[in-house]
Amino acid sequence: PRAGTAALVDGRVHLDLEAHGTMRDAPLSGTVKGADLRIDAAQFGLHLKNGRVDAHLANRRVTLDELAFSAGDGTFRATGTLAAATESADTAAANVKWHAEKFRVFNRPDFNLVVSGDGALALVKGKVSLTGSLRADEGRFINQFDPSATLGDDVVVKGWPPREPDPLRTTDIPLALDINLDFGDRLTFVGRGLDTGLRGEVRVRTGAGGFTGKGLLYTVNGTYFAYGQRLSIDPGRLIFDGPLDNPALDIVAL
């Protein structure tokens, strides 16, 4: 209920833990094993099954020997360590490597995506660092009209009171991102009159100015419905070399 949604979580978990010390300081040691784990959140198209976790605790560290889930015809696996928060802020408090193989992240009629890739997740100086590369094995996105959509920050309506700026700055976001996204050759997008395949690669990173992109996306067999007729797109390119939400456009529709 706190997430404003519903999900089904199932499975078995066995914990064998010991604590030695005083009431103020009694570090845990032992093992955690989980099997037949399952997470279903249909509204997001999230269906994870055959989950298992194998971890052990010692010396104020959690060593993740294996975390695995299946989704669709693919798998996701992760291994690594999680350190106690009392360790020096200058050292990594987490270091987890992950691998996805034809893993179906989303599975809805209007929003489905299968990915493969490798990467690492770390917690350094209070920020989550996520690095790696992902390739879309297949996917389809259908953009529905959103009645709750709002005007962009750069839109000013005469006679309306000015909007307060967002107090959340990019520098406040506890995330350091460096991910290379390969759109593969089986990804399509439909919505707002646009129907096209998407190809190309974009490297997404975080910095002082927010999310940045470096790369190129282009349309394949793209069409756009406007003015009562269907237009063919050629060329259709988005060129990223700066802020992620402001690529250069090279688009002709005839």
PDB file of C-alpha atoms in Angstrom:
ATOM      1  CA  PRO A   1       0.000   0.000   0.000  1.00  0.00           C
ATOM      2  CA  ARG A   2       2.862   2.446   0.680  1.00  0.00           C
ATOM      3  CA  ALA A   3       3.911   2.146  -2.954  1.00  0.00           C
ATOM      4  CA  GLY A   4       0.388   2.931  -4.104  1.00  0.00           C
ATOM      5  CA  THR A   5       0.125  -0.363  -5.919  1.00  0.00           C
ATOM      6  CA  ALA A   6      -0.221  -4.106  -5.410  1.00  0.00           C
ATOM      7  CA  ALA A   7       2.239  -6.926  -5.934  1.00  0.00           C
ATOM      8  CA  LEU A   8       2.527 -10.620  -5.170  1.00  0.00           C
ATOM      9  CA  VAL A   9       5.666 -11.816  -3.394  1.00  0.00           C
ATOM     10  CA  ASP A  10       6.163 -15.519  -2.733  1.00  0.00           C
ATOM     11  CA  GLY A  11       8.911 -17.989  -1.888  1.00  0.00           C
ATOM     12  CA  ARG A  12      10.905 -19.498   0.971  1.00  0.00           C
ATOM     13  CA  VAL A  13      13.745 -17.912   2.936  1.00  0.00           C
ATOM     14  CA  HIS A  14      15.854 -19.610   5.618  1.00  0.00           C
ATOM     15  CA  LEU A  15      18.046 -17.550   7.965  1.00  0.00           C
ATOM     16  CA  ASP A  16      20.683 -18.999  10.278  1.00  0.00           C
ATOM     17  CA  LEU A  17      22.178 -16.054  12.170  1.00  0.00           C
ATOM     18  CA  GLU A  18      24.197 -15.484  15.332  1.00  0.00           C
ATOM     19  CA  ALA A  19      25.060 -12.306  17.216  1.00  0.00           C
ATOM     20  CA  HIS A  20      28.079 -11.990  19.505  1.00  0.00           C
ATOM     21  CA  GLY A  21      28.913  -8.988  21.651  1.00  0.00           C
ATOM     22  CA  THR A  22      27.064  -6.454  23.752  1.00  0.00           C
ATOM     23  CA  MET A  23      23.595  -5.008  23.346  1.00  0.00           C
ATOM     24  CA  ARG A  24      25.248  -1.910  21.890  1.00  0.00           C
ATOM     25  CA  ASP A  25      27.494  -3.764  19.442  1.00  0.00           C
ATOM     26  CA  ALA A  26      26.653  -7.335  18.424  1.00  0.00           C
ATOM     27  CA  PRO A  27      27.579  -7.968  14.770  1.00  0.00           C
ATOM     28  CA  LEU A  28      25.693 -10.725  12.985  1.00  0.00           C
ATOM     29  CA  SER A  29      27.177 -13.737  11.254  1.00  0.00           C
ATOM     30  CA  GLY A  30      25.560 -16.649   9.471  1.00  0.00           C
ATOM     31  CA  THR A  31      23.767 -17.480   6.226  1.00  0.00           C
ATOM     32  CA  VAL A  32      20.675 -16.465   4.281  1.00  0.00           C
ATOM     33  CA  LYS A  33      19.193 -18.795   1.674  1.00  0.00           C
ATOM     34  CA  GLY A  34      16.104 -18.220  -0.434  1.00  0.00           C
ATOM     35  CA  ALA A  35      14.410 -20.426  -3.019  1.00  0.00           C
ATOM     36  CA  ASP A  36      11.384 -20.364  -5.323  1.00  0.00           C
ATOM     37  CA  LEU A  37      11.190 -16.583  -4.998  1.00  0.00           C
ATOM     38  CA  ARG A  38       8.590 -14.836  -7.111  1.00  0.00           C
ATOM     39  CA  ILE A  39       7.592 -11.207  -7.637  1.00  0.00           C
ATOM     40  CA  ASP A  40       4.536 -10.263  -9.712  1.00  0.00           C
ATOM     41  CA  ALA A  41       3.505  -6.643 -10.292  1.00  0.00           C
ATOM     42  CA  ALA A  42       1.145  -6.848 -13.243  1.00  0.00           C
ATOM     43  CA  GLN A  43       0.562  -3.101 -13.487  1.00  0.00           C
ATOM     44  CA  PHE A  44       4.261  -2.683 -14.332  1.00  0.00           C
ATOM     45  CA  GLY A  45       4.461  -5.864 -16.413  1.00  0.00           C
ATOM     46  CA  LEU A  46       6.983  -7.223 -13.899  1.00  0.00           C
ATOM     47  CA  HIS A  47       7.003 -11.018 -13.541  1.00  0.00           C
ATOM     48  CA  LEU A  48      10.091 -12.470 -11.842  1.00  0.00           C
ATOM     49  CA  LYS A  49      10.180 -16.195 -11.036  1.00  0.00           C
ATOM     50  CA  ASN A  50      12.511 -19.034  -9.991  1.00  0.00           C
ATOM     51  CA  GLY A  51      14.344 -16.616  -7.735  1.00  0.00           C
ATOM     52  CA  ARG A  52      17.065 -17.702  -5.362  1.00  0.00           C
ATOM     53  CA  VAL A  53      19.467 -15.967  -3.022  1.00  0.00           C
ATOM     54  CA  ASP A  54      22.528 -17.353  -1.282  1.00  0.00           C
ATOM     55  CA  ALA A  55      24.445 -15.019   1.053  1.00  0.00           C
ATOM     56  CA  HIS A  56      26.549 -15.127   4.186  1.00  0.00           C
ATOM     57  CA  LEU A  57      27.380 -12.551   6.851  1.00  0.00           C
ATOM     58  CA  ALA A  58      30.777 -12.165   8.511  1.00  0.00           C
ATOM     59  CA  ASN A  59      33.083  -9.341   9.631  1.00  0.00           C
ATOM     60  CA  ARG A  60      30.320  -6.776   9.208  1.00  0.00           C
ATOM     61  CA  ARG A  61      29.937  -7.670   5.555  1.00  0.00           C
ATOM     62  CA  VAL A  62      27.228  -9.386   3.571  1.00  0.00           C
ATOM     63  CA  THR A  63      28.691 -11.482   0.774  1.00  0.00           C
ATOM     64  CA  LEU A  64      26.144 -12.128  -1.935  1.00  0.00           C
ATOM     65  CA  ASP A  65      27.212 -15.476  -3.380  1.00  0.00           C
ATOM     66  CA  GLU A  66      24.288 -15.439  -5.800  1.00  0.00           C
ATOM     67  CA  LEU A  67      21.083 -13.571  -6.479  1.00  0.00           C
ATOM     68  CA  ALA A  68      19.174 -14.922  -9.485  1.00  0.00           C
ATOM     69  CA  PHE A  69      15.781 -14.489 -11.139  1.00  0.00           C
ATOM     70  CA  SER A  70      14.158 -15.681 -14.346  1.00  0.00           C
ATOM     71  CA  ALA A  71      11.812 -13.605 -16.489  1.00  0.00           C
ATOM     72  CA  GLY A  72      10.490 -14.675 -19.855  1.00  0.00           C
ATOM     73  CA  ASP A  73      13.135 -16.915 -21.431  1.00  0.00           C
ATOM     74  CA  GLY A  74      16.040 -15.142 -19.760  1.00  0.00           C
ATOM     75  CA  THR A  75      17.890 -14.770 -16.478  1.00  0.00           C
ATOM     76  CA  PHE A  76      19.426 -12.138 -14.212  1.00  0.00           C
ATOM     77  CA  ARG A  77      22.305 -12.899 -11.831  1.00  0.00           C
ATOM     78  CA  ALA A  78      24.262 -10.803  -9.359  1.00  0.00           C
ATOM     79  CA  THR A  79      27.155 -11.428  -6.959  1.00  0.00           C
ATOM     80  CA  GLY A  80      29.166  -9.158  -4.696  1.00  0.00           C
ATOM     81  CA  THR A  81      29.529  -7.656  -1.236  1.00  0.00           C
ATOM     82  CA  LEU A  82      27.691  -5.170   0.973  1.00  0.00           C
ATOM     83  CA  ALA A  83      29.669  -3.532   3.764  1.00  0.00           C
ATOM     84  CA  ALA A  84      28.492  -2.101   7.057  1.00  0.00           C
ATOM     85  CA  ALA A  85      27.614   1.591   7.043  1.00  0.00           C
ATOM     86  CA  THR A  86      30.191   2.230   9.773  1.00  0.00           C
ATOM     87  CA  GLU A  87      33.079   1.755   7.361  1.00  0.00           C
ATOM     88  CA  SER A  88      35.007   4.737   5.995  1.00  0.00           C
ATOM     89  CA  ALA A  89      33.025   6.913   3.632  1.00  0.00           C
ATOM     90  CA  ASP A  90      36.012   6.930   1.288  1.00  0.00           C
ATOM     91  CA  THR A  91      35.679   3.220   0.568  1.00  0.00           C
ATOM     92  CA  ALA A  92      32.982   1.422  -1.409  1.00  0.00           C
ATOM     93  CA  ALA A  93      30.233   0.217   0.908  1.00  0.00           C
ATOM     94  CA  ALA A  94      28.852  -2.057  -1.809  1.00  0.00           C
ATOM     95  CA  ASN A  95      30.237  -3.717  -4.906  1.00  0.00           C
ATOM     96  CA  VAL A  96      27.877  -5.951  -6.853  1.00  0.00           C
ATOM     97  CA  LYS A  97      28.363  -7.278 -10.380  1.00  0.00           C
ATOM     98  CA  TRP A  98      25.328  -8.227 -12.456  1.00  0.00           C
ATOM     99  CA  HIS A  99      24.625 -10.027 -15.722  1.00  0.00           C
ATOM    100  CA  ALA A 100      21.388 -10.213 -17.718  1.00  0.00           C
ATOM    101  CA  GLU A 101      20.739 -12.655 -20.542  1.00  0.00           C
ATOM    102  CA  LYS A 102      17.566 -12.129 -22.616  1.00  0.00           C
ATOM    103  CA  PHE A 103      15.889 -10.945 -19.407  1.00  0.00           C
ATOM    104  CA  ARG A 104      12.294  -9.724 -19.875  1.00  0.00           C
ATOM    105  CA  VAL A 105      12.221  -6.609 -17.718  1.00  0.00           C
ATOM    106  CA  PHE A 106       8.679  -5.559 -18.641  1.00  0.00           C
ATOM    107  CA  ASN A 107       5.895  -7.659 -20.118  1.00  0.00           C
ATOM    108  CA  ARG A 108       2.783  -5.636 -20.896  1.00  0.00           C
ATOM    109  CA  PRO A 109       0.958  -5.347 -24.237  1.00  0.00           C
ATOM    110  CA  ASP A 110       1.879  -1.655 -24.414  1.00  0.00           C
ATOM    111  CA  PHE A 111       5.261  -1.840 -22.703  1.00  0.00           C
ATOM    112  CA  ASN A 112       7.580  -4.816 -23.109  1.00  0.00           C
ATOM    113  CA  LEU A 113      11.337  -5.049 -23.132  1.00  0.00           C
ATOM    114  CA  VAL A 114      13.941  -7.852 -23.213  1.00  0.00           C
ATOM    115  CA  VAL A 115      17.561  -6.949 -22.434  1.00  0.00           C
ATOM    116  CA  SER A 116      21.029  -8.480 -22.170  1.00  0.00           C
ATOM    117  CA  GLY A 117      24.095  -6.927 -20.628  1.00  0.00           C
ATOM    118  CA  ASP A 118      26.636  -6.669 -17.837  1.00  0.00           C
ATOM    119  CA  GLY A 119      27.506  -4.100 -15.241  1.00  0.00           C
ATOM    120  CA  ALA A 120      28.288  -3.231 -11.662  1.00  0.00           C
ATOM    121  CA  LEU A 121      26.528  -1.505  -8.802  1.00  0.00           C
ATOM    122  CA  ALA A 122      28.461   0.178  -6.009  1.00  0.00           C
ATOM    123  CA  LEU A 123      27.786   2.484  -3.087  1.00  0.00           C
ATOM    124  CA  VAL A 124      30.546   5.084  -2.798  1.00  0.00           C
ATOM    125  CA  LYS A 125      30.456   8.137  -0.519  1.00  0.00           C
ATOM    126  CA  GLY A 126      26.708   7.908  -0.102  1.00  0.00           C
ATOM    127  CA  LYS A 127      25.933   7.636  -3.826  1.00  0.00           C
ATOM    128  CA  VAL A 128      24.745   4.638  -5.801  1.00  0.00           C
ATOM    129  CA  SER A 129      27.067   4.084  -8.767  1.00  0.00           C
ATOM    130  CA  LEU A 130      25.574   2.111 -11.655  1.00  0.00           C
ATOM    131  CA  THR A 131      27.794   1.264 -14.621  1.00  0.00           C
ATOM    132  CA  GLY A 132      27.604  -1.174 -17.519  1.00  0.00           C
ATOM    133  CA  SER A 133      26.027  -1.760 -20.899  1.00  0.00           C
ATOM    134  CA  LEU A 134      22.595  -2.960 -21.957  1.00  0.00           C
ATOM    135  CA  ARG A 135      21.306  -4.133 -25.341  1.00  0.00           C
ATOM    136  CA  ALA A 136      17.625  -4.371 -26.232  1.00  0.00           C
ATOM    137  CA  ASP A 137      17.047  -7.862 -27.648  1.00  0.00           C
ATOM    138  CA  GLU A 138      13.469  -6.845 -28.418  1.00  0.00           C
ATOM    139  CA  GLY A 139      10.894  -4.361 -27.219  1.00  0.00           C
ATOM    140  CA  ARG A 140       7.764  -2.392 -28.037  1.00  0.00           C
ATOM    141  CA  PHE A 141       6.531   0.818 -26.427  1.00  0.00           C
ATOM    142  CA  ILE A 142       3.074   2.265 -27.038  1.00  0.00           C
ATOM    143  CA  ASN A 143       2.729   5.789 -25.668  1.00  0.00           C
ATOM    144  CA  GLN A 144      -0.773   6.413 -24.304  1.00  0.00           C
ATOM    145  CA  PHE A 145      -2.307   9.848 -23.819  1.00  0.00           C
ATOM    146  CA  ASP A 146      -1.727  10.956 -20.244  1.00  0.00           C
ATOM    147  CA  PRO A 147      -4.480  13.265 -18.917  1.00  0.00           C
ATOM    148  CA  SER A 148      -2.236  14.223 -15.996  1.00  0.00           C
ATOM    149  CA  ALA A 149       0.535  15.573 -18.253  1.00  0.00           C
ATOM    150  CA  THR A 150       1.797  19.040 -17.354  1.00  0.00           C
ATOM    151  CA  LEU A 151       3.468  21.843 -19.261  1.00  0.00           C
ATOM    152  CA  GLY A 152       7.231  21.879 -19.556  1.00  0.00           C
ATOM    153  CA  ASP A 153       9.337  24.063 -17.278  1.00  0.00           C
ATOM    154  CA  ASP A 154      10.170  26.401 -20.163  1.00  0.00           C
ATOM    155  CA  VAL A 155       6.497  27.210 -20.943  1.00  0.00           C
ATOM    156  CA  VAL A 156       5.181  30.538 -19.642  1.00  0.00           C
ATOM    157  CA  VAL A 157       1.453  31.341 -19.847  1.00  0.00           C
ATOM    158  CA  LYS A 158       0.583  35.021 -19.632  1.00  0.00           C
ATOM    159  CA  GLY A 159      -1.753  35.725 -16.734  1.00  0.00           C
ATOM    160  CA  TRP A 160      -0.821  32.564 -14.845  1.00  0.00           C
ATOM    161  CA  PRO A 161       1.195  32.867 -11.632  1.00  0.00           C
ATOM    162  CA  PRO A 162       4.825  31.787 -12.103  1.00  0.00           C
ATOM    163  CA  ARG A 163       5.615  28.278 -10.988  1.00  0.00           C
ATOM    164  CA  GLU A 164       7.993  27.651  -8.160  1.00  0.00           C
ATOM    165  CA  PRO A 165      11.287  26.100  -9.298  1.00  0.00           C
ATOM    166  CA  ASP A 166      11.924  22.482  -8.429  1.00  0.00           C
ATOM    167  CA  PRO A 167      13.885  22.499  -5.157  1.00  0.00           C
ATOM    168  CA  LEU A 168      15.536  19.164  -6.046  1.00  0.00           C
ATOM    169  CA  ARG A 169      18.854  19.811  -7.741  1.00  0.00           C
ATOM    170  CA  THR A 170      20.649  17.242  -9.848  1.00  0.00           C
ATOM    171  CA  THR A 171      23.542  17.334  -7.419  1.00  0.00           C
ATOM    172  CA  ASP A 172      21.153  16.166  -4.695  1.00  0.00           C
ATOM    173  CA  ILE A 173      20.282  12.942  -6.534  1.00  0.00           C
ATOM    174  CA  PRO A 174      22.255  10.102  -4.896  1.00  0.00           C
ATOM    175  CA  LEU A 175      23.029   8.421  -8.220  1.00  0.00           C
ATOM    176  CA  ALA A 176      26.131   8.214 -10.392  1.00  0.00           C
ATOM    177  CA  LEU A 177      25.167   6.681 -13.725  1.00  0.00           C
ATOM    178  CA  ASP A 178      27.335   5.548 -16.638  1.00  0.00           C
ATOM    179  CA  ILE A 179      25.372   3.169 -18.874  1.00  0.00           C
ATOM    180  CA  ASN A 180      25.736   2.436 -22.584  1.00  0.00           C
ATOM    181  CA  LEU A 181      22.340   1.706 -24.156  1.00  0.00           C
ATOM    182  CA  ASP A 182      22.249  -0.252 -27.414  1.00  0.00           C
ATOM    183  CA  PHE A 183      18.754  -0.164 -28.922  1.00  0.00           C
ATOM    184  CA  GLY A 184      19.404  -3.348 -30.922  1.00  0.00           C
ATOM    185  CA  ASP A 185      17.451  -4.123 -34.097  1.00  0.00           C
ATOM    186  CA  ARG A 186      14.031  -5.189 -32.736  1.00  0.00           C
ATOM    187  CA  LEU A 187      12.840  -2.164 -30.768  1.00  0.00           C
ATOM    188  CA  THR A 188       9.748  -0.213 -31.874  1.00  0.00           C
ATOM    189  CA  PHE A 189       7.860   2.833 -30.627  1.00  0.00           C
ATOM    190  CA  VAL A 190       4.217   3.802 -31.280  1.00  0.00           C
ATOM    191  CA  GLY A 191       2.454   6.904 -30.009  1.00  0.00           C
ATOM    192  CA  ARG A 192       1.331  10.477 -30.745  1.00  0.00           C
ATOM    193  CA  GLY A 193       1.137   9.689 -34.457  1.00  0.00           C
ATOM    194  CA  LEU A 194       4.621   8.186 -34.610  1.00  0.00           C
ATOM    195  CA  ASP A 195       5.200   4.534 -35.558  1.00  0.00           C
ATOM    196  CA  THR A 196       8.815   3.492 -36.054  1.00  0.00           C
ATOM    197  CA  GLY A 197      11.662   1.181 -35.274  1.00  0.00           C
ATOM    198  CA  LEU A 198      14.496   2.653 -33.204  1.00  0.00           C
ATOM    199  CA  ARG A 199      18.182   1.862 -33.668  1.00  0.00           C
ATOM    200  CA  GLY A 200      21.448   3.259 -32.390  1.00  0.00           C
ATOM    201  CA  GLU A 201      23.467   3.669 -29.212  1.00  0.00           C
ATOM    202  CA  VAL A 202      23.517   6.306 -26.486  1.00  0.00           C
ATOM    203  CA  ARG A 203      25.830   6.547 -23.498  1.00  0.00           C
ATOM    204  CA  VAL A 204      23.910   8.010 -20.548  1.00  0.00           C
ATOM    205  CA  ARG A 205      25.815   9.609 -17.673  1.00  0.00           C
ATOM    206  CA  THR A 206      25.157  11.895 -14.718  1.00  0.00           C
ATOM    207  CA  GLY A 207      27.101  15.051 -14.081  1.00  0.00           C
ATOM    208  CA  ALA A 208      26.891  18.478 -12.500  1.00  0.00           C
ATOM    209  CA  GLY A 209      24.380  19.565 -15.153  1.00  0.00           C
ATOM    210  CA  GLY A 210      22.113  16.529 -14.879  1.00  0.00           C
ATOM    211  CA  PHE A 211      21.701  13.554 -17.195  1.00  0.00           C
ATOM    212  CA  THR A 212      23.778  13.735 -20.353  1.00  0.00           C
ATOM    213  CA  GLY A 213      23.794  11.648 -23.512  1.00  0.00           C
ATOM    214  CA  LYS A 214      26.434  10.893 -26.143  1.00  0.00           C
ATOM    215  CA  GLY A 215      25.405   8.995 -29.266  1.00  0.00           C
ATOM    216  CA  LEU A 216      22.859   8.669 -32.036  1.00  0.00           C
ATOM    217  CA  LEU A 217      19.346   7.274 -32.393  1.00  0.00           C
ATOM    218  CA  TYR A 218      17.662   6.880 -35.760  1.00  0.00           C
ATOM    219  CA  THR A 219      14.316   5.686 -37.058  1.00  0.00           C
ATOM    220  CA  VAL A 220      13.765   2.653 -39.298  1.00  0.00           C
ATOM    221  CA  ASN A 221      10.674   2.454 -41.523  1.00  0.00           C
ATOM    222  CA  GLY A 222       9.214   5.331 -39.545  1.00  0.00           C
ATOM    223  CA  THR A 223       5.893   6.988 -40.291  1.00  0.00           C
ATOM    224  CA  TYR A 224       4.095   9.975 -38.760  1.00  0.00           C
ATOM    225  CA  PHE A 225       0.349  10.606 -39.020  1.00  0.00           C
ATOM    226  CA  ALA A 226      -0.444  14.315 -39.286  1.00  0.00           C
ATOM    227  CA  TYR A 227      -2.672  16.659 -41.292  1.00  0.00           C
ATOM    228  CA  GLY A 228      -4.954  13.748 -42.188  1.00  0.00           C
ATOM    229  CA  GLN A 229      -2.254  11.751 -43.941  1.00  0.00           C
ATOM    230  CA  ARG A 230       0.566   9.361 -43.158  1.00  0.00           C
ATOM    231  CA  LEU A 231       4.028  10.793 -43.716  1.00  0.00           C
ATOM    232  CA  SER A 232       7.214   8.803 -44.272  1.00  0.00           C
ATOM    233  CA  ILE A 233      10.212   9.757 -42.131  1.00  0.00           C
ATOM    234  CA  ASP A 234      13.569   9.864 -43.900  1.00  0.00           C
ATOM    235  CA  PRO A 235      15.881  10.760 -42.322  1.00  0.00           C
ATOM    236  CA  GLY A 236      14.926  10.659 -38.670  1.00  0.00           C
ATOM    237  CA  ARG A 237      17.853  11.150 -36.317  1.00  0.00           C
ATOM    238  CA  LEU A 238      18.325  12.286 -32.720  1.00  0.00           C
ATOM    239  CA  ILE A 239      21.920  13.309 -32.061  1.00  0.00           C
ATOM    240  CA  PHE A 240      22.948  13.381 -28.390  1.00  0.00           C
ATOM    241  CA  ASP A 241      25.943  15.435 -27.324  1.00  0.00           C
ATOM    242  CA  GLY A 242      24.894  17.154 -24.115  1.00  0.00           C
ATOM    243  CA  PRO A 243      21.739  17.254 -21.953  1.00  0.00           C
ATOM    244  CA  LEU A 244      19.760  14.045 -22.413  1.00  0.00           C
ATOM    245  CA  ASP A 245      16.441  15.874 -22.850  1.00  0.00           C
ATOM    246  CA  ASN A 246      17.727  18.203 -25.585  1.00  0.00           C
ATOM    247  CA  PRO A 247      19.190  16.265 -28.543  1.00  0.00           C
ATOM    248  CA  ALA A 248      19.795  17.799 -31.949  1.00  0.00           C
ATOM    249  CA  LEU A 249      17.066  16.838 -34.437  1.00  0.00           C
ATOM    250  CA  ASP A 250      17.569  15.859 -38.077  1.00  0.00           C
ATOM    251  CA  ILE A 251      14.071  14.834 -39.230  1.00  0.00           C
ATOM    252  CA  VAL A 252      12.264  15.038 -42.577  1.00  0.00           C
ATOM    253  CA  ALA A 253       8.676  13.755 -42.991  1.00  0.00           C
ATOM    254  CA  LEU A 254       7.168  13.622 -46.513  1.00  0.00           C
TER     255      LEU A 254
END
